[in-house]
Amino acid sequence: MTQQTASATKSASAHDFLFTREGLPPIKDMLPCALQHVLASFAGIITPAIIIASVYGWTAQQRTDIIQVALILSAIDTALQAFAPFRRIGGGLPIVMGVSFAFLPALQAMGADFSFGSLLGGEIVGGIAAILFGLFYSKLKNLFPPVVTGTVIFTIGVSLYPTAVKYMAGGEGTPIWGTPQSWIVALITFAVVFFLSNFTKGTLKLGSVFFGMIVGILVSAPFGMLDFSSVGSAGIFALPKIMPYPLEFHPEVCITLAVVYPMVAIQVIGDVSAACLGSIDRMPEERELSGAIVSQGVTSIISAFLGGLPTSALGQNVGIIASNKVINKWVFVIVAAVFALAGLFPQLSAVLTAIPQPVIGGATVGVFGTITMNGIRMFTKEGLTQRVATIVGTSVVFGLGIWMASGCLAGEGMPTWISTVVGSNAITPCAIMAIILNLVLPPTPPAEQHVDAAKEAAVGAVLPDHKK
């Protein structure tokens, strides 16, 4: 073997480390893969912080502080998931965690009547509830078979569609909302990501979202969508403040978040399962899911003392993981490092916040579709029996139906906590119904499973190749 051939073989082997948890791939391969995760999730991480700041009418400095903490907390949870210290905190699986929209409806509803310190006290109680849920997951895992987690993942994907479209249209309430230029930028970005992910190889394929965003940013410039004015006024370096708000514990807030956290933990189970199934073709182990939930709870408690918001798995990043199958631990460590740097150096954060929303929407719309298909893949793993169809169909109707019919649980006489906990998102009612139906419906007889499998095989045999 010549020296040149040996060098090429070694380089190829190092590149292959991208698709394993251990090993150190070349930095030139890791960086695009990590940065596309950052770009895909950055707006989603800081937006809940911006919305909560507006609920309380905070000053520009307070707004900057909560954005800074949101990024640092996202770094902490992502790093814990990557390293899984003590094999109890973190799943050790490929997942990006961050401040999430999942808690936003409940926090907004309570923010109208309670102080921010009350929300922080509720985060401590909710974080403890999440830790207990994770530690006792072995006793509860039978509640979450593939038909339940798959249904929740499917609902997560579908419920994210409006978010993707709103980003593509320029962001609801902005001057460019629904304008031709917003859709031009979004569709060009989508086309670049689609082409790179389906018709190229190597770094271009693996970093398709990142490179698509770069093209989208360039295209958006002539339309005047780039605004870097906040970069100059941002500070150079800043550490997060410890206990910037006094902690308060109001029963209504604590009970609500103690209920919401386990429901969001179901989403974490679903997202981690989707990432694991899509990238390494297996379901996560019991310890891995337990650790993922415990990490979320630990980060939430830290968040309360830093004046931040709770974290969860980021659905858009699950789609990227399932699409490119890059699972190397150090890729996600780089993601966490960039989050931390953006939080500690506000000027870097200001640069990232300047990315136009149509660029983010165009780059991630396909990712949300991948999440949905992963859910379908999961709940049909053992065949689409009548039992599975009943659980999935009924649960999705309750989840998406209640979520879309805004205010349907907020009528006179209805307890406020029901509207807050159940009616504010599609995931909670879907998960509750899926769990109940899975417990109530009898198992599918083996004979029926065999018949269903035979029907699927027969249909597949007669379909044209392009329909399979």
CSV table of C-alpha atoms in Angstrom, one decimal:
chain,number,residue,atom,x,y,z
A,1,MET,CA,0.0,0.0,0.0
A,2,THR,CA,1.4,3.4,-1.0
A,3,GLN,CA,1.7,6.2,1.4
A,4,GLN,CA,-0.9,8.2,-0.5
A,5,THR,CA,-3.3,5.2,-0.4
A,6,ALA,CA,-2.8,4.7,3.3
A,7,SER,CA,-3.4,8.4,3.9
A,8,ALA,CA,-6.7,8.3,1.9
A,9,THR,CA,-7.8,5.2,3.8
A,10,LYS,CA,-7.0,6.8,7.2
A,11,SER,CA,-8.9,10.0,6.1
A,12,ALA,CA,-12.0,7.9,5.0
A,13,SER,CA,-11.9,6.0,8.3
A,14,ALA,CA,-11.8,9.3,10.3
A,15,HIS,CA,-14.7,10.6,8.3
A,16,ASP,CA,-16.7,7.4,9.2
A,17,PHE,CA,-16.4,8.3,12.8
A,18,LEU,CA,-19.2,10.8,12.1
A,19,PHE,CA,-21.6,7.9,12.1
A,20,THR,CA,-20.4,6.4,15.4
A,21,ARG,CA,-20.7,7.8,18.9
A,22,GLU,CA,-17.0,7.5,19.7
A,23,GLY,CA,-13.9,8.5,17.8
A,24,LEU,CA,-12.8,11.9,16.6
A,25,PRO,CA,-13.8,12.9,13.0
A,26,PRO,CA,-11.9,15.7,11.2
A,27,ILE,CA,-12.9,19.1,12.4
A,28,LYS,CA,-13.8,20.1,8.7
A,29,ASP,CA,-16.4,17.3,8.7
A,30,MET,CA,-17.8,18.0,12.2
A,31,LEU,CA,-18.1,21.8,12.0
A,32,PRO,CA,-20.8,22.0,9.2
A,33,CYS,CA,-22.8,19.2,10.9
A,34,ALA,CA,-22.6,21.0,14.2
A,35,LEU,CA,-23.3,24.5,12.8
A,36,GLN,CA,-26.4,23.3,11.0
A,37,HIS,CA,-27.8,22.1,14.3
A,38,VAL,CA,-27.1,25.5,15.8
A,39,LEU,CA,-28.6,27.5,13.0
A,40,ALA,CA,-31.7,25.2,12.9
A,41,SER,CA,-32.4,25.6,16.6
A,42,PHE,CA,-31.1,29.0,17.5
A,43,ALA,CA,-34.3,31.0,16.7
A,44,GLY,CA,-36.4,28.4,18.5
A,45,ILE,CA,-34.3,28.6,21.6
A,46,ILE,CA,-34.3,32.4,21.9
A,47,THR,CA,-37.9,33.0,20.8
A,48,PRO,CA,-39.6,31.6,23.9
A,49,ALA,CA,-37.3,33.9,26.0
A,50,ILE,CA,-38.3,36.9,23.9
A,51,ILE,CA,-42.0,36.1,24.3
A,52,ILE,CA,-41.8,35.7,28.1
A,53,ALA,CA,-39.9,39.0,28.2
A,54,SER,CA,-42.7,40.7,26.4
A,55,VAL,CA,-45.3,39.1,28.7
A,56,TYR,CA,-43.6,40.9,31.6
A,57,GLY,CA,-42.7,44.1,29.7
A,58,TRP,CA,-39.1,43.8,30.5
A,59,THR,CA,-36.3,46.3,29.7
A,60,ALA,CA,-33.8,45.6,26.9
A,61,GLN,CA,-31.2,44.5,29.5
A,62,GLN,CA,-33.6,42.0,31.1
A,63,ARG,CA,-34.5,40.7,27.6
A,64,THR,CA,-30.8,40.3,26.8
A,65,ASP,CA,-30.3,38.4,30.2
A,66,ILE,CA,-33.0,35.8,29.6
A,67,ILE,CA,-31.8,35.2,26.0
A,68,GLN,CA,-28.2,34.7,27.3
A,69,VAL,CA,-29.4,32.3,30.0
A,70,ALA,CA,-31.5,30.4,27.4
A,71,LEU,CA,-28.4,29.7,25.3
A,72,ILE,CA,-26.3,28.7,28.3
A,73,LEU,CA,-29.0,26.3,29.6
A,74,SER,CA,-29.3,24.8,26.1
A,75,ALA,CA,-25.5,24.2,26.2
A,76,ILE,CA,-25.7,22.6,29.6
A,77,ASP,CA,-28.5,20.1,28.7
A,78,THR,CA,-27.0,19.2,25.3
A,79,ALA,CA,-23.6,18.6,27.0
A,80,LEU,CA,-25.1,16.4,29.7
A,81,GLN,CA,-27.0,14.4,27.1
A,82,ALA,CA,-23.7,13.8,25.2
A,83,PHE,CA,-21.5,12.9,28.2
A,84,ALA,CA,-24.1,11.2,30.4
A,85,PRO,CA,-22.2,11.7,33.7
A,86,PHE,CA,-22.6,8.9,36.3
A,87,ARG,CA,-24.6,7.1,33.6
A,88,ARG,CA,-27.7,8.6,35.2
A,89,ILE,CA,-27.8,12.2,34.0
A,90,GLY,CA,-28.2,12.3,30.3
A,91,GLY,CA,-28.9,9.5,27.8
A,92,GLY,CA,-25.6,9.4,25.9
A,93,LEU,CA,-27.5,9.5,22.7
A,94,PRO,CA,-27.5,12.0,19.7
A,95,ILE,CA,-29.9,14.7,20.7
A,96,VAL,CA,-29.9,18.5,20.9
A,97,MET,CA,-31.7,20.0,23.9
A,98,GLY,CA,-32.7,23.6,24.4
A,99,VAL,CA,-35.2,26.1,25.8
A,100,SER,CA,-38.4,24.9,24.1
A,101,PHE,CA,-41.8,26.0,22.9
A,102,ALA,CA,-43.3,23.0,24.7
A,103,PHE,CA,-43.6,24.9,28.0
A,104,LEU,CA,-44.4,28.2,26.5
A,105,PRO,CA,-48.3,28.1,26.5
A,106,ALA,CA,-48.4,27.2,30.2
A,107,LEU,CA,-45.7,29.8,31.1
A,108,GLN,CA,-47.6,32.5,29.2
A,109,ALA,CA,-50.9,31.6,30.8
A,110,MET,CA,-49.4,31.7,34.3
A,111,GLY,CA,-47.3,34.8,33.5
A,112,ALA,CA,-50.5,36.8,33.1
A,113,ASP,CA,-51.3,36.4,36.8
A,114,PHE,CA,-48.1,35.5,38.6
A,115,SER,CA,-44.6,37.0,38.9
A,116,PHE,CA,-41.6,35.6,37.1
A,117,GLY,CA,-40.2,34.4,40.4
A,118,SER,CA,-43.3,32.2,40.7
A,119,LEU,CA,-42.5,30.6,37.4
A,120,LEU,CA,-39.0,30.0,38.6
A,121,GLY,CA,-40.3,28.3,41.8
A,122,GLY,CA,-42.6,26.2,39.6
A,123,GLU,CA,-39.6,25.2,37.5
A,124,ILE,CA,-37.9,23.7,40.6
A,125,VAL,CA,-41.0,21.7,41.5
A,126,GLY,CA,-41.4,20.6,37.8
A,127,GLY,CA,-37.7,19.7,37.6
A,128,ILE,CA,-38.0,17.5,40.6
A,129,ALA,CA,-41.1,15.9,39.0
A,130,ALA,CA,-39.1,15.2,35.9
A,131,ILE,CA,-36.2,13.7,37.8
A,132,LEU,CA,-38.6,11.4,39.7
A,133,PHE,CA,-40.3,10.4,36.4
A,134,GLY,CA,-36.9,9.6,34.9
A,135,LEU,CA,-35.6,7.6,37.9
A,136,PHE,CA,-38.8,5.5,38.1
A,137,TYR,CA,-39.1,5.1,34.3
A,138,SER,CA,-38.5,1.4,34.6
A,139,LYS,CA,-41.8,1.2,36.5
A,140,LEU,CA,-43.6,3.3,34.0
A,141,LYS,CA,-42.1,2.2,30.7
A,142,ASN,CA,-45.0,-0.1,29.9
A,143,LEU,CA,-47.1,3.0,29.4
A,144,PHE,CA,-45.0,4.0,26.4
A,145,PRO,CA,-44.8,1.2,23.8
A,146,PRO,CA,-44.0,2.1,20.2
A,147,VAL,CA,-47.6,2.7,19.4
A,148,VAL,CA,-47.8,5.4,22.1
A,149,THR,CA,-44.4,7.1,21.4
A,150,GLY,CA,-45.0,6.8,17.7
A,151,THR,CA,-48.3,8.6,17.9
A,152,VAL,CA,-46.8,11.3,20.1
A,153,ILE,CA,-43.9,11.8,17.6
A,154,PHE,CA,-46.4,11.9,14.7
A,155,THR,CA,-48.4,14.6,16.5
A,156,ILE,CA,-45.3,16.6,17.4
A,157,GLY,CA,-44.3,16.6,13.7
A,158,VAL,CA,-47.7,17.7,12.4
A,159,SER,CA,-48.1,20.4,15.2
A,160,LEU,CA,-44.8,21.9,14.1
A,161,TYR,CA,-46.0,22.5,10.5
A,162,PRO,CA,-47.6,25.9,11.3
A,163,THR,CA,-44.4,27.0,12.9
A,164,ALA,CA,-42.4,26.1,9.8
A,165,VAL,CA,-44.9,27.9,7.5
A,166,LYS,CA,-45.0,31.0,9.7
A,167,TYR,CA,-41.2,31.2,9.6
A,168,MET,CA,-41.3,30.8,5.8
A,169,ALA,CA,-43.8,33.6,5.5
A,170,GLY,CA,-41.5,35.9,7.4
A,171,GLY,CA,-42.8,35.7,11.0
A,172,GLU,CA,-46.3,36.6,12.0
A,173,GLY,CA,-46.6,40.3,12.9
A,174,THR,CA,-43.4,41.4,11.1
A,175,PRO,CA,-43.4,43.8,8.1
A,176,ILE,CA,-42.4,41.0,5.7
A,177,TRP,CA,-45.2,38.6,6.9
A,178,GLY,CA,-46.7,36.9,3.9
A,179,THR,CA,-44.8,39.0,1.3
A,180,PRO,CA,-43.5,37.6,-2.0
A,181,GLN,CA,-39.9,38.3,-0.9
A,182,SER,CA,-40.3,36.2,2.2
A,183,TRP,CA,-41.6,33.2,0.2
A,184,ILE,CA,-38.9,33.7,-2.5
A,185,VAL,CA,-36.1,33.5,0.1
A,186,ALA,CA,-37.8,30.6,1.9
A,187,LEU,CA,-38.4,28.5,-1.2
A,188,ILE,CA,-34.8,29.1,-2.6
A,189,THR,CA,-33.4,28.0,0.8
A,190,PHE,CA,-35.7,24.9,0.8
A,191,ALA,CA,-34.6,24.1,-2.8
A,192,VAL,CA,-30.9,24.3,-1.9
A,193,VAL,CA,-31.3,22.1,1.2
A,194,PHE,CA,-33.5,19.6,-0.8
A,195,PHE,CA,-30.9,19.4,-3.7
A,196,LEU,CA,-27.9,19.0,-1.4
A,197,SER,CA,-29.5,16.4,0.8
A,198,ASN,CA,-30.8,14.3,-2.1
A,199,PHE,CA,-28.3,14.7,-4.9
A,200,THR,CA,-24.9,15.3,-3.3
A,201,LYS,CA,-22.5,13.3,-1.1
A,202,GLY,CA,-20.0,13.9,1.7
A,203,THR,CA,-19.9,17.2,3.5
A,204,LEU,CA,-22.4,18.9,1.2
A,205,LYS,CA,-25.0,16.3,2.0
A,206,LEU,CA,-24.3,16.1,5.7
A,207,GLY,CA,-24.3,19.9,6.1
A,208,SER,CA,-27.2,20.5,3.7
A,209,VAL,CA,-29.2,22.6,6.2
A,210,PHE,CA,-26.1,24.7,7.1
A,211,PHE,CA,-25.2,25.4,3.5
A,212,GLY,CA,-28.8,26.0,2.5
A,213,MET,CA,-29.0,28.6,5.3
A,214,ILE,CA,-25.8,30.3,4.0
A,215,VAL,CA,-27.4,30.6,0.5
A,216,GLY,CA,-30.6,31.8,2.0
A,217,ILE,CA,-28.8,34.5,4.0
A,218,LEU,CA,-27.1,35.7,0.8
A,219,VAL,CA,-30.4,35.7,-1.1
A,220,SER,CA,-32.1,37.6,1.7
A,221,ALA,CA,-29.6,40.5,1.7
A,222,PRO,CA,-30.8,42.3,-1.4
A,223,PHE,CA,-34.3,42.3,0.1
A,224,GLY,CA,-33.1,44.2,3.1
A,225,MET,CA,-33.8,41.4,5.6
A,226,LEU,CA,-30.4,41.4,7.3
A,227,ASP,CA,-30.1,43.8,10.2
A,228,PHE,CA,-26.9,43.7,12.2
A,229,SER,CA,-27.5,47.0,14.1
A,230,SER,CA,-27.8,45.1,17.4
A,231,VAL,CA,-24.3,43.7,17.1
A,232,GLY,CA,-22.6,47.0,17.8
A,233,SER,CA,-24.7,47.7,20.9
A,234,ALA,CA,-24.3,44.2,22.4
A,235,GLY,CA,-21.8,43.6,25.1
A,236,ILE,CA,-18.5,41.7,24.5
A,237,PHE,CA,-18.6,39.3,27.4
A,238,ALA,CA,-21.1,38.7,30.2
A,239,LEU,CA,-21.6,36.0,32.8
A,240,PRO,CA,-25.2,34.9,33.8
A,241,LYS,CA,-26.5,36.4,37.1
A,242,ILE,CA,-27.2,34.1,40.0
A,243,MET,CA,-30.8,34.4,41.3
A,244,PRO,CA,-31.7,37.6,39.5
A,245,TYR,CA,-35.3,37.1,40.7
A,246,PRO,CA,-36.5,36.0,44.1
A,247,LEU,CA,-38.0,32.5,44.1
A,248,GLU,CA,-41.7,32.2,44.9
A,249,PHE,CA,-43.8,29.1,45.3
A,250,HIS,CA,-47.5,29.4,44.5
A,251,PRO,CA,-49.5,26.2,44.6
A,252,GLU,CA,-51.3,26.8,41.3
A,253,VAL,CA,-48.0,27.3,39.4
A,254,CYS,CA,-46.2,24.4,41.1
A,255,ILE,CA,-49.1,22.0,40.5
A,256,THR,CA,-49.5,23.0,36.9
A,257,LEU,CA,-45.8,22.6,36.1
A,258,ALA,CA,-45.6,19.4,38.1
A,259,VAL,CA,-48.2,18.1,35.6
A,260,VAL,CA,-46.7,19.7,32.5
A,261,TYR,CA,-43.2,18.4,33.0
A,262,PRO,CA,-44.1,14.6,32.8
A,263,MET,CA,-46.1,15.4,29.7
A,264,VAL,CA,-43.1,17.1,28.1
A,265,ALA,CA,-41.0,14.2,29.2
A,266,ILE,CA,-43.2,12.0,27.0
A,267,GLN,CA,-42.1,14.4,24.2
A,268,VAL,CA,-38.5,13.9,25.2
A,269,ILE,CA,-39.1,10.1,25.1
A,270,GLY,CA,-40.6,10.5,21.6
A,271,ASP,CA,-37.9,12.8,20.3
A,272,VAL,CA,-35.0,10.7,21.7
A,273,SER,CA,-36.7,7.5,20.3
A,274,ALA,CA,-37.1,9.1,16.9
A,275,ALA,CA,-33.5,10.3,16.8
A,276,CYS,CA,-32.2,6.9,17.9
A,277,LEU,CA,-34.5,4.9,15.5
A,278,GLY,CA,-33.7,7.2,12.6
A,279,SER,CA,-30.0,7.4,13.0
A,280,ILE,CA,-28.9,4.0,14.5
A,281,ASP,CA,-31.9,1.9,13.7
A,282,ARG,CA,-32.8,0.9,17.2
A,283,MET,CA,-35.0,2.0,20.1
A,284,PRO,CA,-33.2,3.6,23.0
A,285,GLU,CA,-32.6,1.5,26.1
A,286,GLU,CA,-34.4,2.0,29.4
A,287,ARG,CA,-31.4,3.6,31.1
A,288,GLU,CA,-30.8,6.0,28.1
A,289,LEU,CA,-34.4,7.3,28.3
A,290,SER,CA,-34.3,7.6,32.0
A,291,GLY,CA,-31.0,9.6,31.9
A,292,ALA,CA,-32.4,11.9,29.1
A,293,ILE,CA,-35.4,12.8,31.3
A,294,VAL,CA,-33.3,13.2,34.5
A,295,SER,CA,-31.0,15.6,32.6
A,296,GLN,CA,-33.9,17.7,31.6
A,297,GLY,CA,-35.1,17.9,35.2
A,298,VAL,CA,-31.6,18.8,36.5
A,299,THR,CA,-31.2,21.5,33.9
A,300,SER,CA,-34.6,22.9,34.9
A,301,ILE,CA,-33.6,23.3,38.5
A,302,ILE,CA,-30.4,25.1,37.4
A,303,SER,CA,-32.5,27.3,35.2
A,304,ALA,CA,-34.6,28.5,38.1
A,305,PHE,CA,-31.4,29.8,39.9
A,306,LEU,CA,-30.2,31.5,36.7
A,307,GLY,CA,-33.5,33.2,35.9
A,308,GLY,CA,-34.1,31.1,32.7
A,309,LEU,CA,-36.7,28.8,31.1
A,310,PRO,CA,-37.0,25.0,31.0
A,311,THR,CA,-35.5,22.9,28.3
A,312,SER,CA,-36.7,20.0,26.2
A,313,ALA,CA,-35.6,18.0,23.1
A,314,LEU,CA,-35.6,20.1,20.0
A,315,GLY,CA,-37.8,18.5,17.3
A,316,GLN,CA,-36.2,20.2,14.3
A,317,ASN,CA,-32.8,18.8,15.3
A,318,VAL,CA,-34.3,15.3,15.6
A,319,GLY,CA,-35.1,15.5,11.9
A,320,ILE,CA,-31.6,16.5,11.0
A,321,ILE,CA,-30.1,13.6,13.0
A,322,ALA,CA,-32.5,11.1,11.4
A,323,SER,CA,-31.7,12.6,7.9
A,324,ASN,CA,-27.9,12.6,7.9
A,325,LYS,CA,-27.4,9.9,10.6
A,326,VAL,CA,-24.4,11.9,12.1
A,327,ILE,CA,-24.3,10.7,15.8
A,328,ASN,CA,-20.7,11.4,16.9
A,329,LYS,CA,-20.6,12.7,20.4
A,330,TRP,CA,-18.1,15.4,19.6
A,331,VAL,CA,-20.4,16.9,17.0
A,332,PHE,CA,-22.9,17.6,19.8
A,333,VAL,CA,-20.2,18.8,22.1
A,334,ILE,CA,-19.4,21.5,19.5
A,335,VAL,CA,-23.1,22.4,19.3
A,336,ALA,CA,-23.1,22.9,23.1
A,337,ALA,CA,-19.9,24.9,22.9
A,338,VAL,CA,-21.4,27.3,20.3
A,339,PHE,CA,-24.5,27.7,22.4
A,340,ALA,CA,-22.3,28.5,25.4
A,341,LEU,CA,-20.1,31.0,23.5
A,342,ALA,CA,-23.2,32.7,22.1
A,343,GLY,CA,-24.5,33.1,25.6
A,344,LEU,CA,-21.3,34.3,27.1
A,345,PHE,CA,-20.4,36.6,24.2
A,346,PRO,CA,-23.6,38.6,23.4
A,347,GLN,CA,-22.2,40.0,20.2
A,348,LEU,CA,-22.1,36.5,18.7
A,349,SER,CA,-25.6,35.9,19.9
A,350,ALA,CA,-26.7,39.2,18.1
A,351,VAL,CA,-25.1,37.9,14.8
A,352,LEU,CA,-27.1,34.7,15.0
A,353,THR,CA,-30.4,36.4,15.8
A,354,ALA,CA,-30.0,38.4,12.6
A,355,ILE,CA,-30.8,35.3,10.5
A,356,PRO,CA,-34.1,36.1,8.7
A,357,GLN,CA,-37.0,33.9,9.6
A,358,PRO,CA,-37.8,32.8,6.0
A,359,VAL,CA,-34.3,31.3,5.9
A,360,ILE,CA,-34.9,29.3,9.0
A,361,GLY,CA,-38.3,28.2,7.8
A,362,GLY,CA,-37.1,27.2,4.3
A,363,ALA,CA,-34.2,25.2,5.8
A,364,THR,CA,-36.2,23.3,8.4
A,365,VAL,CA,-39.6,22.6,6.8
A,366,GLY,CA,-38.4,19.3,5.4
A,367,VAL,CA,-37.0,18.4,8.8
A,368,PHE,CA,-40.5,18.6,10.3
A,369,GLY,CA,-41.8,16.2,7.7
A,370,THR,CA,-39.0,13.8,8.7
A,371,ILE,CA,-40.2,13.8,12.3
A,372,THR,CA,-43.8,13.0,11.2
A,373,MET,CA,-42.6,10.1,9.1
A,374,ASN,CA,-40.5,8.7,11.9
A,375,GLY,CA,-43.6,8.6,14.0
A,376,ILE,CA,-45.4,6.6,11.4
A,377,ARG,CA,-42.4,4.3,11.1
A,378,MET,CA,-42.5,3.7,14.8
A,379,PHE,CA,-46.2,2.9,15.3
A,380,THR,CA,-46.3,0.7,12.2
A,381,LYS,CA,-43.3,-1.2,13.2
A,382,GLU,CA,-45.3,-4.3,14.1
A,383,GLY,CA,-48.0,-3.8,11.5
A,384,LEU,CA,-50.9,-1.4,11.1
A,385,THR,CA,-53.5,-3.5,12.9
A,386,GLN,CA,-57.0,-2.4,13.8
A,387,ARG,CA,-55.9,-1.8,17.3
A,388,VAL,CA,-53.0,0.4,16.2
A,389,ALA,CA,-55.2,2.3,13.8
A,390,THR,CA,-57.8,3.0,16.5
A,391,ILE,CA,-55.2,4.2,19.0
A,392,VAL,CA,-53.4,6.5,16.6
A,393,GLY,CA,-56.4,7.8,14.8
A,394,THR,CA,-58.4,8.6,18.0
A,395,SER,CA,-55.4,10.1,19.9
A,396,VAL,CA,-54.4,12.4,17.0
A,397,VAL,CA,-58.0,13.6,16.6
A,398,PHE,CA,-58.1,14.6,20.3
A,399,GLY,CA,-54.6,16.1,20.3
A,400,LEU,CA,-54.7,18.1,17.1
A,401,GLY,CA,-58.5,18.8,17.4
A,402,ILE,CA,-58.3,20.3,20.9
A,403,TRP,CA,-55.1,22.3,20.0
A,404,MET,CA,-56.7,23.7,16.8
A,405,ALA,CA,-60.0,24.6,18.4
A,406,SER,CA,-58.5,27.3,20.6
A,407,GLY,CA,-60.5,28.0,23.8
A,408,CYS,CA,-62.5,24.8,23.6
A,409,LEU,CA,-61.5,23.9,27.2
A,410,ALA,CA,-61.8,27.5,28.5
A,411,GLY,CA,-65.5,27.9,28.9
A,412,GLU,CA,-67.4,29.0,32.1
A,413,GLY,CA,-67.0,26.5,34.9
A,414,MET,CA,-64.0,24.7,33.3
A,415,PRO,CA,-61.0,24.7,35.7
A,416,THR,CA,-58.2,27.0,34.5
A,417,TRP,CA,-55.6,24.4,34.9
A,418,ILE,CA,-57.3,22.0,32.5
A,419,SER,CA,-57.2,24.7,29.8
A,420,THR,CA,-53.6,25.5,30.7
A,421,VAL,CA,-52.3,21.9,30.9
A,422,VAL,CA,-54.4,20.1,28.3
A,423,GLY,CA,-55.8,22.7,25.9
A,424,SER,CA,-52.7,24.7,25.2
A,425,ASN,CA,-50.9,22.1,23.0
A,426,ALA,CA,-51.5,19.1,20.9
A,427,ILE,CA,-49.0,16.8,22.6
A,428,THR,CA,-50.6,16.5,26.0
A,429,PRO,CA,-54.1,15.4,25.0
A,430,CYS,CA,-52.7,13.1,22.4
A,431,ALA,CA,-50.4,11.4,24.8
A,432,ILE,CA,-53.0,11.0,27.5
A,433,MET,CA,-55.5,9.5,25.1
A,434,ALA,CA,-52.8,7.2,23.5
A,435,ILE,CA,-51.8,5.9,27.0
A,436,ILE,CA,-55.4,5.3,28.0
A,437,LEU,CA,-56.4,3.5,24.8
A,438,ASN,CA,-53.3,1.4,24.9
A,439,LEU,CA,-54.2,0.2,28.4
A,440,VAL,CA,-57.9,-0.3,27.6
A,441,LEU,CA,-57.8,-2.1,24.2
A,442,PRO,CA,-57.0,-5.8,24.3
A,443,PRO,CA,-53.9,-7.0,22.5
A,444,THR,CA,-54.2,-7.9,18.8
A,445,PRO,CA,-54.6,-11.7,18.4
A,446,PRO,CA,-51.6,-13.3,16.6
A,447,ALA,CA,-53.8,-14.5,13.9
A,448,GLU,CA,-54.9,-11.0,13.0
A,449,GLN,CA,-51.3,-9.8,13.1
A,450,HIS,CA,-50.5,-12.5,10.6
A,451,VAL,CA,-53.4,-11.5,8.3
A,452,ASP,CA,-52.5,-7.8,8.4
A,453,ALA,CA,-48.9,-8.6,7.6
A,454,ALA,CA,-50.0,-10.8,4.7
A,455,LYS,CA,-52.2,-8.0,3.3
A,456,GLU,CA,-49.4,-5.5,3.5
A,457,ALA,CA,-47.0,-7.9,1.7
A,458,ALA,CA,-49.6,-8.6,-1.0
A,459,VAL,CA,-50.2,-4.9,-1.6
A,460,GLY,CA,-46.5,-4.3,-1.8
A,461,ALA,CA,-46.0,-7.0,-4.3
A,462,VAL,CA,-48.5,-5.5,-6.8
A,463,LEU,CA,-47.5,-1.9,-6.5
A,464,PRO,CA,-45.3,-0.5,-9.2
A,465,ASP,CA,-41.7,0.1,-8.1
A,466,HIS,CA,-42.1,3.9,-8.0
A,467,LYS,CA,-45.1,3.5,-5.6
A,468,LYS,CA,-43.3,1.3,-3.1
